[in-house]
Structures are given as C-alpha cells and as structure tokens.
PDB file of C-alpha atoms in Angstrom:
ATOM      1  CA  MET A 488      62.905 -89.673 -32.184  1.00 43.00           C
ATOM      2  CA  SER A 489      63.230 -85.952 -32.521  1.00 45.00           C
ATOM      3  CA  THR A 490      63.057 -83.898 -29.397  1.00 48.00           C
ATOM      4  CA  PRO A 491      60.407 -81.067 -29.209  1.00 47.00           C
ATOM      5  CA  THR A 492      61.649 -77.633 -29.937  1.00 47.00           C
ATOM      6  CA  ALA A 493      61.936 -75.585 -26.771  1.00 46.00           C
ATOM      7  CA  ARG A 494      59.405 -72.735 -26.551  1.00 51.00           C
ATOM      8  CA  ARG A 495      60.868 -69.293 -26.282  1.00 52.00           C
ATOM      9  CA  ARG A 496      59.642 -67.158 -23.448  1.00 52.00           C
ATOM     10  CA  PRO A 497      58.622 -63.610 -24.333  1.00 51.00           C
ATOM     11  CA  ALA A 498      60.990 -61.000 -23.148  1.00 51.00           C
ATOM     12  CA  SER A 499      59.739 -59.495 -19.946  1.00 50.00           C
ATOM     13  CA  ALA A 500      59.083 -55.747 -19.739  1.00 48.00           C
ATOM     14  CA  PRO A 501      61.853 -53.791 -18.078  1.00 51.00           C
ATOM     15  CA  ARG A 502      61.203 -53.222 -14.442  1.00 54.00           C
ATOM     16  CA  ARG A 503      60.556 -49.676 -13.207  1.00 54.00           C
ATOM     17  CA  ARG A 504      62.407 -48.426 -10.307  1.00 52.00           C
ATOM     18  CA  PRO A 505      60.172 -47.586  -7.427  1.00 51.00           C
ATOM     19  CA  SER A 506      60.130 -43.919  -6.766  1.00 49.00           C
ATOM     20  CA  GLY A 507      59.727 -42.181  -3.469  1.00 49.00           C
ATOM     21  CA  ARG A 508      57.166 -44.005  -1.415  1.00 54.00           C
ATOM     22  CA  GLY A 509      55.787 -46.292  -4.049  1.00 52.00           C
ATOM     23  CA  GLY A 510      54.122 -43.567  -6.226  1.00 52.00           C
ATOM     24  CA  PRO A 511      55.173 -42.118  -9.574  1.00 57.00           C
ATOM     25  CA  ALA A 512      57.875 -39.531  -9.603  1.00 56.00           C
ATOM     26  CA  ARG A 513      56.662 -35.907  -9.394  1.00 64.00           C
ATOM     27  CA  ARG A 514      58.318 -33.084 -11.238  1.00 70.00           C
ATOM     28  CA  THR A 515      59.165 -30.100  -9.108  1.00 73.00           C
ATOM     29  CA  PRO A 516      57.894 -26.830 -10.715  1.00 72.00           C
ATOM     30  CA  SER A 517      60.689 -24.751 -12.071  1.00 77.00           C
ATOM     31  CA  ARG A 518      61.555 -21.453 -10.467  1.00 70.00           C
ATOM     32  CA  ARG A 519      60.229 -19.611 -13.509  1.00 72.00           C
ATOM     33  CA  THR A 520      56.836 -21.340 -13.202  1.00 74.00           C
ATOM     34  CA  VAL A 521      56.578 -20.476  -9.504  1.00 68.00           C
ATOM     35  CA  LEU A 522      57.402 -16.836 -10.170  1.00 69.00           C
ATOM     36  CA  ARG A 523      54.870 -16.665 -13.005  1.00 71.00           C
ATOM     37  CA  ARG A 524      52.098 -18.076 -10.788  1.00 72.00           C
ATOM     38  CA  ARG A 525      52.891 -15.604  -8.050  1.00 70.00           C
ATOM     39  CA  LEU A 526      52.883 -12.730 -10.510  1.00 69.00           C
ATOM     40  CA  VAL A 527      49.478 -13.740 -11.862  1.00 72.00           C
ATOM     41  CA  ALA A 528      48.059 -13.959  -8.321  1.00 71.00           C
ATOM     42  CA  VAL A 529      49.399 -10.494  -7.470  1.00 64.00           C
ATOM     43  CA  LEU A 530      47.957  -9.024 -10.683  1.00 65.00           C
ATOM     44  CA  VAL A 531      44.527 -10.546  -9.997  1.00 65.00           C
ATOM     45  CA  LEU A 532      44.581  -9.134  -6.478  1.00 62.00           C
ATOM     46  CA  LEU A 533      45.541  -5.696  -7.787  1.00 51.00           C
ATOM     47  CA  VAL A 534      42.750  -5.748 -10.387  1.00 53.00           C
ATOM     48  CA  VAL A 535      40.136  -6.786  -7.797  1.00 55.00           C
ATOM     49  CA  THR A 536      41.336  -4.095  -5.407  1.00 53.00           C
ATOM     50  CA  ALA A 537      41.222  -1.478  -8.155  1.00 48.00           C
ATOM     51  CA  VAL A 538      37.660  -2.436  -9.129  1.00 51.00           C
ATOM     52  CA  VAL A 539      36.461  -2.363  -5.509  1.00 52.00           C
ATOM     53  CA  CYS A 540      38.061   1.027  -4.932  1.00 50.00           C
ATOM     54  CA  ALA A 541      36.578   2.389  -8.162  1.00 49.00           C
ATOM     55  CA  VAL A 542      33.094   1.206  -7.240  1.00 48.00           C
ATOM     56  CA  TRP A 543      33.168   2.278  -3.592  1.00 50.00           C
ATOM     57  CA  PHE A 544      35.253   5.447  -3.597  1.00 50.00           C
ATOM     58  CA  THR A 545      35.033   7.072  -7.056  1.00 51.00           C
ATOM     59  CA  PRO A 546      32.249   8.426  -9.306  1.00 54.00           C
ATOM     60  CA  LEU A 547      32.838   5.619 -11.829  1.00 55.00           C
ATOM     61  CA  LEU A 548      29.497   4.039 -10.791  1.00 64.00           C
ATOM     62  CA  GLY A 549      28.222   7.205  -9.173  1.00 85.00           C
ATOM     63  CA  VAL A 550      24.756   8.746  -9.269  1.00 91.00           C
ATOM     64  CA  ARG A 551      24.040  10.459 -12.576  1.00 92.00           C
ATOM     65  CA  GLU A 552      20.247  10.567 -12.512  1.00 93.00           C
ATOM     66  CA  VAL A 553      17.441  10.510  -9.926  1.00 95.00           C
ATOM     67  CA  GLU A 554      14.336   9.111 -11.586  1.00 97.00           C
ATOM     68  CA  VAL A 555      10.962   9.776  -9.930  1.00 97.00           C
ATOM     69  CA  ARG A 556       7.814   7.727 -10.579  1.00 97.00           C
ATOM     70  CA  GLY A 557       4.278   7.659  -9.190  1.00 95.00           C
ATOM     71  CA  THR A 558       3.766  11.364  -8.500  1.00 96.00           C
ATOM     72  CA  GLY A 559       0.396  13.035  -8.968  1.00 94.00           C
ATOM     73  CA  LYS A 560       0.046  16.269  -7.050  1.00 94.00           C
ATOM     74  CA  LEU A 561       3.739  16.317  -6.153  1.00 96.00           C
ATOM     75  CA  THR A 562       6.333  17.262  -8.754  1.00 96.00           C
ATOM     76  CA  ALA A 563       9.422  15.201  -9.472  1.00 97.00           C
ATOM     77  CA  ASP A 564      11.615  18.121  -8.412  1.00 97.00           C
ATOM     78  CA  GLU A 565       9.910  18.282  -5.001  1.00 97.00           C
ATOM     79  CA  VAL A 566      10.705  14.609  -4.472  1.00 97.00           C
ATOM     80  CA  ARG A 567      14.313  15.005  -5.661  1.00 97.00           C
ATOM     81  CA  THR A 568      14.839  17.960  -3.329  1.00 97.00           C
ATOM     82  CA  ALA A 569      13.511  15.986  -0.355  1.00 97.00           C
ATOM     83  CA  ALA A 570      15.608  12.914  -1.273  1.00 97.00           C
ATOM     84  CA  ALA A 571      18.803  15.033  -1.327  1.00 96.00           C
ATOM     85  CA  VAL A 572      20.822  12.513  -3.350  1.00 94.00           C
ATOM     86  CA  GLU A 573      24.198  14.005  -4.178  1.00 91.00           C
ATOM     87  CA  GLN A 574      25.292  13.675  -7.798  1.00 90.00           C
ATOM     88  CA  GLY A 575      28.363  11.473  -8.199  1.00 87.00           C
ATOM     89  CA  SER A 576      27.862   9.634  -4.917  1.00 87.00           C
ATOM     90  CA  PRO A 577      28.952   5.980  -5.290  1.00 88.00           C
ATOM     91  CA  LEU A 578      25.796   4.032  -6.072  1.00 87.00           C
ATOM     92  CA  VAL A 579      26.636   1.038  -3.865  1.00 84.00           C
ATOM     93  CA  ARG A 580      27.208   3.230  -0.804  1.00 84.00           C
ATOM     94  CA  LEU A 581      23.886   5.067  -0.914  1.00 90.00           C
ATOM     95  CA  ASP A 582      21.867   5.056   2.304  1.00 92.00           C
ATOM     96  CA  THR A 583      18.568   3.983   0.746  1.00 94.00           C
ATOM     97  CA  ASP A 584      16.799   3.892   4.120  1.00 95.00           C
ATOM     98  CA  GLY A 585      17.860   7.464   4.788  1.00 96.00           C
ATOM     99  CA  ILE A 586      16.681   8.586   1.345  1.00 96.00           C
ATOM    100  CA  ALA A 587      13.286   6.924   1.886  1.00 97.00           C
ATOM    101  CA  ALA A 588      12.931   8.517   5.322  1.00 97.00           C
ATOM    102  CA  ARG A 589      13.594  11.997   3.896  1.00 97.00           C
ATOM    103  CA  VAL A 590      11.049  11.547   1.099  1.00 98.00           C
ATOM    104  CA  ARG A 591       8.409  10.277   3.562  1.00 97.00           C
ATOM    105  CA  GLU A 592       8.687  13.598   5.395  1.00 97.00           C
ATOM    106  CA  LEU A 593       6.713  15.145   2.534  1.00 97.00           C
ATOM    107  CA  PRO A 594       3.127  15.290   3.876  1.00 97.00           C
ATOM    108  CA  ARG A 595       1.616  13.923   0.667  1.00 97.00           C
ATOM    109  CA  VAL A 596       3.842  10.827   0.625  1.00 97.00           C
ATOM    110  CA  ALA A 597       2.385   7.643   2.096  1.00 96.00           C
ATOM    111  CA  GLY A 598       5.331   5.466   1.074  1.00 96.00           C
ATOM    112  CA  VAL A 599       8.332   5.322  -1.237  1.00 97.00           C
ATOM    113  CA  ARG A 600      10.552   2.616  -2.732  1.00 97.00           C
ATOM    114  CA  VAL A 601      14.223   3.383  -3.446  1.00 96.00           C
ATOM    115  CA  GLU A 602      16.082   1.302  -6.026  1.00 95.00           C
ATOM    116  CA  ARG A 603      19.542   1.368  -7.600  1.00 92.00           C
ATOM    117  CA  ALA A 604      19.764   0.864 -11.374  1.00 89.00           C
ATOM    118  CA  LEU A 605      23.210   0.463 -12.941  1.00 84.00           C
ATOM    119  CA  PRO A 606      25.188   2.207 -14.165  1.00 85.00           C
ATOM    120  CA  GLY A 607      24.148   5.386 -12.324  1.00 89.00           C
ATOM    121  CA  THR A 608      20.407   5.781 -11.679  1.00 93.00           C
ATOM    122  CA  VAL A 609      18.508   6.064  -8.408  1.00 95.00           C
ATOM    123  CA  ARG A 610      14.804   5.274  -8.908  1.00 97.00           C
ATOM    124  CA  LEU A 611      12.235   6.669  -6.458  1.00 97.00           C
ATOM    125  CA  THR A 612       8.709   5.226  -6.743  1.00 98.00           C
ATOM    126  CA  VAL A 613       6.311   7.339  -4.690  1.00 98.00           C
ATOM    127  CA  ASP A 614       2.931   6.327  -3.278  1.00 97.00           C
ATOM    128  CA  GLU A 615       0.920   9.504  -2.705  1.00 97.00           C
ATOM    129  CA  ARG A 616      -1.840   9.745  -0.140  1.00 97.00           C
ATOM    130  CA  THR A 617      -5.414   9.558  -1.405  1.00 96.00           C
ATOM    131  CA  PRO A 618      -8.053  11.765   0.290  1.00 96.00           C
ATOM    132  CA  VAL A 619     -11.179  10.076   1.667  1.00 97.00           C
ATOM    133  CA  ALA A 620     -12.719  13.066   3.459  1.00 97.00           C
ATOM    134  CA  VAL A 621     -12.261  16.785   3.908  1.00 97.00           C
ATOM    135  CA  LEU A 622     -12.097  19.009   6.994  1.00 96.00           C
ATOM    136  CA  ASN A 623     -13.469  22.474   6.283  1.00 95.00           C
ATOM    137  CA  LEU A 624     -11.489  24.889   8.440  1.00 95.00           C
ATOM    138  CA  PRO A 625     -10.995  28.670   8.302  1.00 95.00           C
ATOM    139  CA  ASP A 626      -7.730  28.380   6.374  1.00 96.00           C
ATOM    140  CA  GLY A 627      -9.181  26.106   3.697  1.00 96.00           C
ATOM    141  CA  ALA A 628     -10.131  22.524   2.909  1.00 97.00           C
ATOM    142  CA  HIS A 629      -7.913  20.002   4.719  1.00 97.00           C
ATOM    143  CA  LEU A 630      -7.554  16.654   2.965  1.00 97.00           C
ATOM    144  CA  VAL A 631      -7.656  13.554   5.169  1.00 97.00           C
ATOM    145  CA  ASP A 632      -6.492  10.106   4.038  1.00 96.00           C
ATOM    146  CA  ALA A 633      -7.540   6.605   5.134  1.00 95.00           C
ATOM    147  CA  THR A 634      -5.226   6.735   8.157  1.00 93.00           C
ATOM    148  CA  GLY A 635      -6.914   9.905   9.427  1.00 93.00           C
ATOM    149  CA  LYS A 636      -3.899  12.069   8.606  1.00 94.00           C
ATOM    150  CA  ASP A 637      -4.574  15.697   7.684  1.00 95.00           C
ATOM    151  CA  TYR A 638      -1.901  16.055   5.012  1.00 96.00           C
ATOM    152  CA  ALA A 639      -2.746  18.940   2.674  1.00 96.00           C
ATOM    153  CA  VAL A 640      -4.747  22.176   2.463  1.00 96.00           C
ATOM    154  CA  GLN A 641      -6.372  23.667  -0.615  1.00 95.00           C
ATOM    155  CA  PRO A 642      -8.725  26.618  -1.123  1.00 95.00           C
ATOM    156  CA  LEU A 643     -11.814  24.589  -2.061  1.00 94.00           C
ATOM    157  CA  PRO A 644     -12.863  21.043  -1.174  1.00 92.00           C
ATOM    158  CA  PRO A 645     -12.659  18.514  -4.021  1.00 91.00           C
ATOM    159  CA  GLU A 646     -15.944  17.245  -5.408  1.00 92.00           C
ATOM    160  CA  GLY A 647     -17.298  13.905  -4.261  1.00 92.00           C
ATOM    161  CA  LEU A 648     -15.620  13.784  -0.846  1.00 96.00           C
ATOM    162  CA  PRO A 649     -17.702  13.746   2.342  1.00 97.00           C
ATOM    163  CA  GLU A 650     -17.084  16.353   4.997  1.00 97.00           C
ATOM    164  CA  LEU A 651     -15.426  15.168   8.196  1.00 97.00           C
ATOM    165  CA  LYS A 652     -16.748  16.793  11.381  1.00 96.00           C
ATOM    166  CA  ALA A 653     -14.913  14.993  14.134  1.00 93.00           C
ATOM    167  CA  GLU A 654     -13.149  15.896  17.333  1.00 91.00           C
ATOM    168  CA  PRO A 655      -9.554  14.638  17.602  1.00 89.00           C
ATOM    169  CA  GLY A 656     -10.704  11.748  19.804  1.00 89.00           C
ATOM    170  CA  GLY A 657     -13.228  10.546  17.240  1.00 93.00           C
ATOM    171  CA  ARG A 658     -11.450  11.232  13.965  1.00 93.00           C
ATOM    172  CA  ALA A 659      -9.722   7.857  13.582  1.00 93.00           C
ATOM    173  CA  SER A 660     -12.943   5.943  14.325  1.00 96.00           C
ATOM    174  CA  ALA A 661     -14.945   8.109  11.913  1.00 96.00           C
ATOM    175  CA  VAL A 662     -12.450   7.498   9.106  1.00 96.00           C
ATOM    176  CA  ARG A 663     -12.410   3.741   9.772  1.00 96.00           C
ATOM    177  CA  VAL A 664     -16.188   3.624   9.453  1.00 97.00           C
ATOM    178  CA  LEU A 665     -16.139   5.678   6.260  1.00 97.00           C
ATOM    179  CA  THR A 666     -13.472   3.574   4.556  1.00 96.00           C
ATOM    180  CA  GLY A 667     -15.173   0.351   5.658  1.00 95.00           C
ATOM    181  CA  LEU A 668     -18.480   1.157   3.946  1.00 96.00           C
ATOM    182  CA  PRO A 669     -19.539  -0.535   0.716  1.00 95.00           C
ATOM    183  CA  GLU A 670     -18.968   1.726  -2.283  1.00 94.00           C
ATOM    184  CA  GLU A 671     -22.681   2.170  -3.023  1.00 94.00           C
ATOM    185  CA  LEU A 672     -23.321   3.364   0.550  1.00 95.00           C
ATOM    186  CA  ARG A 673     -20.191   5.517   0.755  1.00 95.00           C
ATOM    187  CA  ARG A 674     -21.309   7.486  -2.313  1.00 94.00           C
ATOM    188  CA  GLU A 675     -24.398   8.632  -0.350  1.00 96.00           C
ATOM    189  CA  VAL A 676     -22.436   9.971   2.641  1.00 97.00           C
ATOM    190  CA  LEU A 677     -22.371  13.760   2.856  1.00 97.00           C
ATOM    191  CA  VAL A 678     -20.957  14.154   6.373  1.00 97.00           C
ATOM    192  CA  VAL A 679     -19.297  11.810   8.849  1.00 97.00           C
ATOM    193  CA  SER A 680     -19.146  13.135  12.401  1.00 97.00           C
ATOM    194  CA  ALA A 681     -17.940  11.967  15.814  1.00 96.00           C
ATOM    195  CA  THR A 682     -17.122  13.523  19.162  1.00 94.00           C
ATOM    196  CA  THR A 683     -15.692  10.288  20.558  1.00 95.00           C
ATOM    197  CA  ASP A 684     -14.726   6.957  19.028  1.00 93.00           C
ATOM    198  CA  ALA A 685     -18.104   5.481  20.051  1.00 96.00           C
ATOM    199  CA  ASP A 686     -20.619   7.903  18.516  1.00 95.00           C
ATOM    200  CA  VAL A 687     -19.950   8.025  14.802  1.00 97.00           C
ATOM    201  CA  LYS A 688     -22.842   9.360  12.714  1.00 97.00           C
ATOM    202  CA  LEU A 689     -23.354   9.472   8.966  1.00 98.00           C
ATOM    203  CA  THR A 690     -25.426  12.120   7.249  1.00 98.00           C
ATOM    204  CA  LEU A 691     -26.702  10.755   3.951  1.00 97.00           C
ATOM    205  CA  THR A 692     -28.489  12.219   0.955  1.00 96.00           C
ATOM    206  CA  ALA A 693     -32.237  12.872   1.157  1.00 94.00           C
ATOM    207  CA  GLY A 694     -31.965  14.026   4.775  1.00 95.00           C
ATOM    208  CA  ARG A 695     -31.242  10.571   6.202  1.00 96.00           C
ATOM    209  CA  GLU A 696     -29.001   9.833   9.165  1.00 97.00           C
ATOM    210  CA  VAL A 697     -27.263   6.655  10.307  1.00 97.00           C
ATOM    211  CA  ARG A 698     -26.231   6.325  13.933  1.00 97.00           C
ATOM    212  CA  TRP A 699     -23.270   4.017  13.721  1.00 97.00           C
ATOM    213  CA  GLY A 700     -21.724   4.038  17.185  1.00 96.00           C
ATOM    214  CA  SER A 701     -18.160   2.690  17.289  1.00 96.00           C
ATOM    215  CA  SER A 702     -16.182   1.365  14.325  1.00 95.00           C
ATOM    216  CA  ALA A 703     -16.471  -2.195  15.677  1.00 95.00           C
ATOM    217  CA  ASP A 704     -18.452  -4.640  13.500  1.00 95.00           C
ATOM    218  CA  THR A 705     -18.494  -2.186  10.587  1.00 95.00           C
ATOM    219  CA  PRO A 706     -19.061  -4.878   7.904  1.00 95.00           C
ATOM    220  CA  ARG A 707     -21.989  -6.322   9.850  1.00 96.00           C
ATOM    221  CA  LYS A 708     -23.486  -2.894  10.516  1.00 96.00           C
ATOM    222  CA  ALA A 709     -23.173  -2.026   6.824  1.00 95.00           C
ATOM    223  CA  ALA A 710     -25.128  -5.141   5.860  1.00 95.00           C
ATOM    224  CA  VAL A 711     -27.825  -4.373   8.461  1.00 96.00           C
ATOM    225  CA  VAL A 712     -28.229  -0.721   7.506  1.00 95.00           C
ATOM    226  CA  GLN A 713     -28.646  -1.541   3.836  1.00 94.00           C
ATOM    227  CA  VAL A 714     -31.611  -3.737   4.773  1.00 94.00           C
ATOM    228  CA  LEU A 715     -33.039  -1.081   7.112  1.00 94.00           C
ATOM    229  CA  MET A 716     -32.862   1.570   4.417  1.00 93.00           C
ATOM    230  CA  THR A 717     -35.439  -0.330   2.383  1.00 93.00           C
ATOM    231  CA  ARG A 718     -37.979   0.722   5.026  1.00 93.00           C
ATOM    232  CA  ASP A 719     -39.561   4.142   5.503  1.00 93.00           C
ATOM    233  CA  GLY A 720     -37.667   6.357   7.902  1.00 94.00           C
ATOM    234  CA  THR A 721     -34.985   8.986   8.201  1.00 96.00           C
ATOM    235  CA  VAL A 722     -32.944   7.799  11.191  1.00 97.00           C
ATOM    236  CA  PHE A 723     -31.350   4.336  11.089  1.00 97.00           C
ATOM    237  CA  ASP A 724     -29.623   3.191  14.256  1.00 97.00           C
ATOM    238  CA  VAL A 725     -27.184   0.293  13.940  1.00 97.00           C
ATOM    239  CA  SER A 726     -25.020   1.139  16.927  1.00 96.00           C
ATOM    240  CA  SER A 727     -26.226  -2.220  18.287  1.00 95.00           C
ATOM    241  CA  PRO A 728     -26.545  -4.373  15.131  1.00 94.00           C
ATOM    242  CA  GLU A 729     -28.437  -7.065  17.081  1.00 95.00           C
ATOM    243  CA  LEU A 730     -31.223  -4.538  17.823  1.00 95.00           C
ATOM    244  CA  PRO A 731     -31.333  -2.013  14.957  1.00 95.00           C
ATOM    245  CA  THR A 732     -34.083   0.606  14.831  1.00 96.00           C
ATOM    246  CA  VAL A 733     -35.724   2.876  12.247  1.00 96.00           C
ATOM    247  CA  SER A 734     -37.508   6.147  13.045  1.00 94.00           C
TER     248      SER A 734
END
C-alpha cells in the first residue's frame, strides 16, 4: 500500500516586531518640517495682524462718502454737517450712536438710522417730523408734530392744518385728541384748544364745536360724536361719553 502524500503547510507570514507600546511605529517629523510649520504659523499671524491694523488704524477701509436718505425739508448737507463724520475715519471704529445723537439734535429730525456700507460709505436714513397742527405766534407759524413738539417756524401756516390754541399744560392732551380722530372728522377740525389736559375743545367747520374733555377714551368719544353730529345742533359734548349732549 502506498502511503498518502504529506500535505505541505503554507508558509506563515513573517511576524512583525511589536513597536513601542503595541501600536504602529510613528515617524518623528524632520527638523525641516517643524521649521516650515512654524514659519507658516508666523506668516499667518503677521498677515492677520496686518489686516486688523489696516482696518482699525488706517484709511484703507475709511469713510469716503456720507450718504443721506429720507430728507424732505432738510438738505443732505445740513444732515452731514450735524453728523460730523470725519473723512478717512476707519469705518469699523465709527461711533454710530454718537452720530445718530448729533443728527437728532436737528429740530426737524424725529429719528435716524446709521449704517456702514463697505468699502467706505456711511448711510444716514432720516425720519423727518410731520406737522399735525400749527401755533400762530407773533414770530410766525410754529409747526407742531404728533408728540406736541414745536420744531420749526415759517412765515405762513401750511394749508390744511388746524390751529393749535393750547396752554403748555394742555398742549400734549390736545395733540393726542387731534391725532386720535378718524380722518374724516380730523379734516373738519379748524381749531383745537385746551387750557388744561381735561378741557380739550374742537372747533369744526360750519360753526360747530365739540367739547371733548380729556384725551381719555378718545376712540369711544370719536364714535359717539359722529353719531351725535347726525342730529341738529352746534355744540356736541362728549366729555362724558356715557352721557353725551347736543345743544
């Protein structure tokens, strides 16, 4: 009998020497590589520092133009003069709150928005006051806005505005009543008067008068007086809207 041929075992893969603490061997960066990395880091730092210095301390991104929007009676130059923005000032260092405060000192300005626009523009958007009544005084027609502020004087009163005849203690209440009226009723007001904040009166077209009282409940009083005015009479009292009268 023939004996079975012995099977050959496959050659085993060469064993790797363990390195360090059981992990693969790590190559230590060469001195040249370390120096190159350090040089790159230093260059990046220098570039960042140069950019920051250029932006913060040089006219590179400085103010080149002051753009003014929203003016009506005011001119753009009047707003620029009040803003006092120095040409070439670094844009990122501008005191926008200070600029806005200086522009708001103009009597006609109710509000202003200050914006930066790269590369070198400061944009000022102005909200001018709108007159709702006029005070006729010896030096001219004083325009009064919805806050009761007397902000401008001109030789003649503008058309379509009611006259305000109010003592200082009643002016704010009189203006609140006037601005709280429905448009169709406000167009009929010729004069709004008050000596205190509780005795506002409206003189209307066709010789009619409305005794309003205080500015409290103005929407309700407006609704009541519009119903009363459908009746015959010249004096309409809604100072107490629960008990209105016509005479």
